[in-house]
PDB file of C-alpha atoms in Angstrom:
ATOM      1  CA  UNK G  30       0.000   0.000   0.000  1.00 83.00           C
ATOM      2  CA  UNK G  31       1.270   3.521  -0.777  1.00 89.00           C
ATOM      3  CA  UNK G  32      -0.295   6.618   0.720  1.00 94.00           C
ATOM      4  CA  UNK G  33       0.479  10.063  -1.083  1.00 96.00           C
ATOM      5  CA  UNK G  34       0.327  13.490   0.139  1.00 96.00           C
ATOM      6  CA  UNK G  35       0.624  16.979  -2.194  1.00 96.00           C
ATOM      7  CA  UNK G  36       1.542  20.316  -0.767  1.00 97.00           C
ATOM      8  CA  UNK G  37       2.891  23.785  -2.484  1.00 98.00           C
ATOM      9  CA  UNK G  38      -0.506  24.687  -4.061  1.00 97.00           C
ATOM     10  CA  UNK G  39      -1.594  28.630  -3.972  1.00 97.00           C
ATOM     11  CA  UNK G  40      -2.939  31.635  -5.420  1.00 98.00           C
ATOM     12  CA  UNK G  41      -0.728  32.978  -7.770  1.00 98.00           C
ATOM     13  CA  UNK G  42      -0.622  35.543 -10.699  1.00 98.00           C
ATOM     14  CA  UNK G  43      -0.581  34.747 -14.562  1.00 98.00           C
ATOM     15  CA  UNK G  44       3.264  34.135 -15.496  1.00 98.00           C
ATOM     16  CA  UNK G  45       3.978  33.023 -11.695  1.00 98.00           C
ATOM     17  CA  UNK G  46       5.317  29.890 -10.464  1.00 98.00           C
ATOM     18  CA  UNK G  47       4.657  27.348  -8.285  1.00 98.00           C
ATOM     19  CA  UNK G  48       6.282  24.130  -6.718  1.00 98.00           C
ATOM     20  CA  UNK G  49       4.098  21.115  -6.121  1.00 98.00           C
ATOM     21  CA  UNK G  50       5.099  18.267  -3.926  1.00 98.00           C
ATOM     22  CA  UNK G  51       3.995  14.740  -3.088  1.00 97.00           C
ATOM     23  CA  UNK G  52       5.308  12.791  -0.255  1.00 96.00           C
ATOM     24  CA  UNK G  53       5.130   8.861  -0.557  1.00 94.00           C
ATOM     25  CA  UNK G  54       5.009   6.270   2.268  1.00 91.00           C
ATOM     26  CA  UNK G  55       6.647   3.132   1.879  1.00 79.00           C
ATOM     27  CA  UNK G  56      10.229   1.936   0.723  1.00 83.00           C
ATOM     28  CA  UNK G  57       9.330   0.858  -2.376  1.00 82.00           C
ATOM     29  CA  UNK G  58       9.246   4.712  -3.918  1.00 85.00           C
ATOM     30  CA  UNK G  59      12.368   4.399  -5.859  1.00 79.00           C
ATOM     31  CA  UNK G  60      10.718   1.448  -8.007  1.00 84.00           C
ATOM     32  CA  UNK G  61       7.685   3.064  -9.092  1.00 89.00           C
ATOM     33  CA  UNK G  62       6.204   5.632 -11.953  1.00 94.00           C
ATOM     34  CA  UNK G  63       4.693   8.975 -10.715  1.00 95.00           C
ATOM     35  CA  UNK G  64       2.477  11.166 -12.004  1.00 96.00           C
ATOM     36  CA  UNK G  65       0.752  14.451 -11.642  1.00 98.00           C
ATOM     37  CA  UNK G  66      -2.929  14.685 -12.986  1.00 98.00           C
ATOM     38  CA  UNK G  67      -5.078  17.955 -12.359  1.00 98.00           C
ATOM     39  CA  UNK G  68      -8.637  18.353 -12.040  1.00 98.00           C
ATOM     40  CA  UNK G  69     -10.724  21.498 -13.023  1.00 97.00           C
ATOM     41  CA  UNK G  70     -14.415  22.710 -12.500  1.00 92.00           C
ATOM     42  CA  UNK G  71     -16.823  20.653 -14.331  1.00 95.00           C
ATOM     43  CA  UNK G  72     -14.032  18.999 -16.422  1.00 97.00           C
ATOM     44  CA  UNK G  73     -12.229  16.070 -16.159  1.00 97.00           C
ATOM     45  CA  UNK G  74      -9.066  14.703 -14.598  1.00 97.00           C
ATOM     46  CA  UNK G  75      -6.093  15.006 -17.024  1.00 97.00           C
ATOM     47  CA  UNK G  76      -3.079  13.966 -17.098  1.00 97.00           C
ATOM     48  CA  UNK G  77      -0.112  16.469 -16.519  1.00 98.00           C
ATOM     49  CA  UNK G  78       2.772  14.786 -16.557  1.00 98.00           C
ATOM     50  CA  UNK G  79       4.839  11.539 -15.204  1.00 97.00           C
ATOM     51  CA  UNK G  80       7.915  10.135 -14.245  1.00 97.00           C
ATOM     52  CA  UNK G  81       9.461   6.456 -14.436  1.00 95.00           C
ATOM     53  CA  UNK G  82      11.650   5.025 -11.697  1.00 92.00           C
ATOM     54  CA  UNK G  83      14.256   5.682 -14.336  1.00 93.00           C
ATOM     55  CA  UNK G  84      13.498   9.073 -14.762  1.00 94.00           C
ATOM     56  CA  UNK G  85      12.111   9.520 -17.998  1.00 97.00           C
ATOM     57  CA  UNK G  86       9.206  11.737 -18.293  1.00 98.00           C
ATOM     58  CA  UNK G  87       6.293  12.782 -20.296  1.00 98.00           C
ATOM     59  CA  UNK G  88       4.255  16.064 -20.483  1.00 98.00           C
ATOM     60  CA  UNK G  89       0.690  16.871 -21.967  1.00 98.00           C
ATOM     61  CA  UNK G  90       0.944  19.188 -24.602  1.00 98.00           C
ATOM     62  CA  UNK G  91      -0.806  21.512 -22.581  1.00 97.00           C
ATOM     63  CA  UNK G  92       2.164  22.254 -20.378  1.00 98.00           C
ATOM     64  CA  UNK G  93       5.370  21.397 -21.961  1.00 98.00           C
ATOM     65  CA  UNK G  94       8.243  23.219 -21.895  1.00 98.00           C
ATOM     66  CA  UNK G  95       6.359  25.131 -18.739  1.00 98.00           C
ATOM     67  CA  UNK G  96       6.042  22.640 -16.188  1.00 98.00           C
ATOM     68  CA  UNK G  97       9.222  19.697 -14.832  1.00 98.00           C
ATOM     69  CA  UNK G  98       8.019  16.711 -13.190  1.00 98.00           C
ATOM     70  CA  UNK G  99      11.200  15.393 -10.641  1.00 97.00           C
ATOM     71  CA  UNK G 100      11.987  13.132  -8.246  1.00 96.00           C
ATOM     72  CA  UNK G 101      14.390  12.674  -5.365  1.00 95.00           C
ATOM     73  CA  UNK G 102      13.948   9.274  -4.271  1.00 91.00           C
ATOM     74  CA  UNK G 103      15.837   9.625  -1.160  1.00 92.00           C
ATOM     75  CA  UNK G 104      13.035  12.051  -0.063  1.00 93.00           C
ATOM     76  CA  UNK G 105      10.137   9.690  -1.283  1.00 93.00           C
ATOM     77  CA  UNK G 106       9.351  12.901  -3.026  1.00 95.00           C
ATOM     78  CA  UNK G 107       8.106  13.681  -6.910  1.00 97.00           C
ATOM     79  CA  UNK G 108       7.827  17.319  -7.705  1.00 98.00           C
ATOM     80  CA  UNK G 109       5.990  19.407 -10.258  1.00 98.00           C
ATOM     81  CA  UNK G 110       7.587  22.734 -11.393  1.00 98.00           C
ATOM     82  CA  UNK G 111       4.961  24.885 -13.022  1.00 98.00           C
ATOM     83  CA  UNK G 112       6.666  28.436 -14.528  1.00 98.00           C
ATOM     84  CA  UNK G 113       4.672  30.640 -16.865  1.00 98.00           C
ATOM     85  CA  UNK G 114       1.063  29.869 -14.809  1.00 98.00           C
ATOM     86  CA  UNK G 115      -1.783  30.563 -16.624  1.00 98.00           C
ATOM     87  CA  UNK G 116      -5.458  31.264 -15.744  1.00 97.00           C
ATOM     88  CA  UNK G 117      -6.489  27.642 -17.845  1.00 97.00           C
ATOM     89  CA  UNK G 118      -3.916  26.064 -14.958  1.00 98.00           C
ATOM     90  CA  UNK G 119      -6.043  26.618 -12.268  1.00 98.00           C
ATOM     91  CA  UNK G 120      -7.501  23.038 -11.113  1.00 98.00           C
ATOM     92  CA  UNK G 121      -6.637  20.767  -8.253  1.00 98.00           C
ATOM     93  CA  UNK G 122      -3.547  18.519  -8.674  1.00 98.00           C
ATOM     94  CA  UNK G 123      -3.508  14.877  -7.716  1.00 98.00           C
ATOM     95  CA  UNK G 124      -0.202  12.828  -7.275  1.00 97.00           C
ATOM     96  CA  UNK G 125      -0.945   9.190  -8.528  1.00 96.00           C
ATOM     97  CA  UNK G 126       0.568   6.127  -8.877  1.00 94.00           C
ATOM     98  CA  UNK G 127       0.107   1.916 -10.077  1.00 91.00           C
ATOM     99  CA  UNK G 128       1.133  -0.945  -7.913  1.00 89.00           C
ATOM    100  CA  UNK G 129       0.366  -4.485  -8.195  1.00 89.00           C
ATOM    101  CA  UNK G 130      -2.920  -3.261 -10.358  1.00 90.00           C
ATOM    102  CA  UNK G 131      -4.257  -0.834  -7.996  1.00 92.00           C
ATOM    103  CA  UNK G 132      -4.238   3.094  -8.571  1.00 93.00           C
ATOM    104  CA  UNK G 133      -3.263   5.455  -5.585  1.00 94.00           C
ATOM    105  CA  UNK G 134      -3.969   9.248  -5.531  1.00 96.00           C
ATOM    106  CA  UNK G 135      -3.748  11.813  -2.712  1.00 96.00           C
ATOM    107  CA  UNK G 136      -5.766  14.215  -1.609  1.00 97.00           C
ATOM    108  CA  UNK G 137      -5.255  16.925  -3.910  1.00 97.00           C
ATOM    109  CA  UNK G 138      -3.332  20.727  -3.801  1.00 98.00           C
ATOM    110  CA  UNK G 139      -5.470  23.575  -5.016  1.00 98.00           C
ATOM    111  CA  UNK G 140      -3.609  25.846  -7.945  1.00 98.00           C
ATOM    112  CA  UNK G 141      -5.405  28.714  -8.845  1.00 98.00           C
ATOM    113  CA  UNK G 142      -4.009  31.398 -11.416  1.00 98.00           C
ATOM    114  CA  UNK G 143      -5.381  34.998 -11.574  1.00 98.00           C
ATOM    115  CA  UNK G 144      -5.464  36.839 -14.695  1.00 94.00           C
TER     116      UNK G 144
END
């Protein structure tokens, strides 16, 4: 079992930035994906970005060359960058992850962006 918890999310101004963690429990963090999926008003959750244990990553189109998905494993910690903020960012971000065939997901961080 792995629980997940975000922090860093905030009110912030179009072109801001903000850092999003997610703590994981467990020693087993190193040898899992991570990703980041958001979740707006009356719209559905989306994929942001994710990592492999190896470190690769991949971004929606939406926020490439914006946003950096990270990891230090030593923390048990993914991050999620986000420079250059706009308004259509504002949603709640989830930190998620797949073991033996069952999906995890926190709580949720709040982002919202002012125009």
């Amino acid at each position: 079992q792995v629980q997940l918890v975000e922090s860093g999310g905030g009110l912030v101004q179009a072109g801001g930035s903000l850092r999003l963690s997610c703590a994981a429990s467990g020693r087993i963090f190193s040898l899992i994906s991570m990703g980041w999926y958001r979740q707006a008003p009356g719209k559905q959750r989306e994929r942001v970005a994710d990592i492999t244990r190896a470190g690769n990553t991949n971004y929606s189109d939406s926020v490439k060359g914006r946003f950096t998905i990270f990891r230090v494993n030593a923390e048990n910690t993914v991050y999620l960058q986000m420079n250059s903020l706009k308004p259509e960012d504002t949603a709640v971000y989830y930190c998620n992850t797949d073991l033996r065939g069952l999906t995890y997901w926190g709580q949720g961080t709040q982002v919202t962006v002012s125009s």
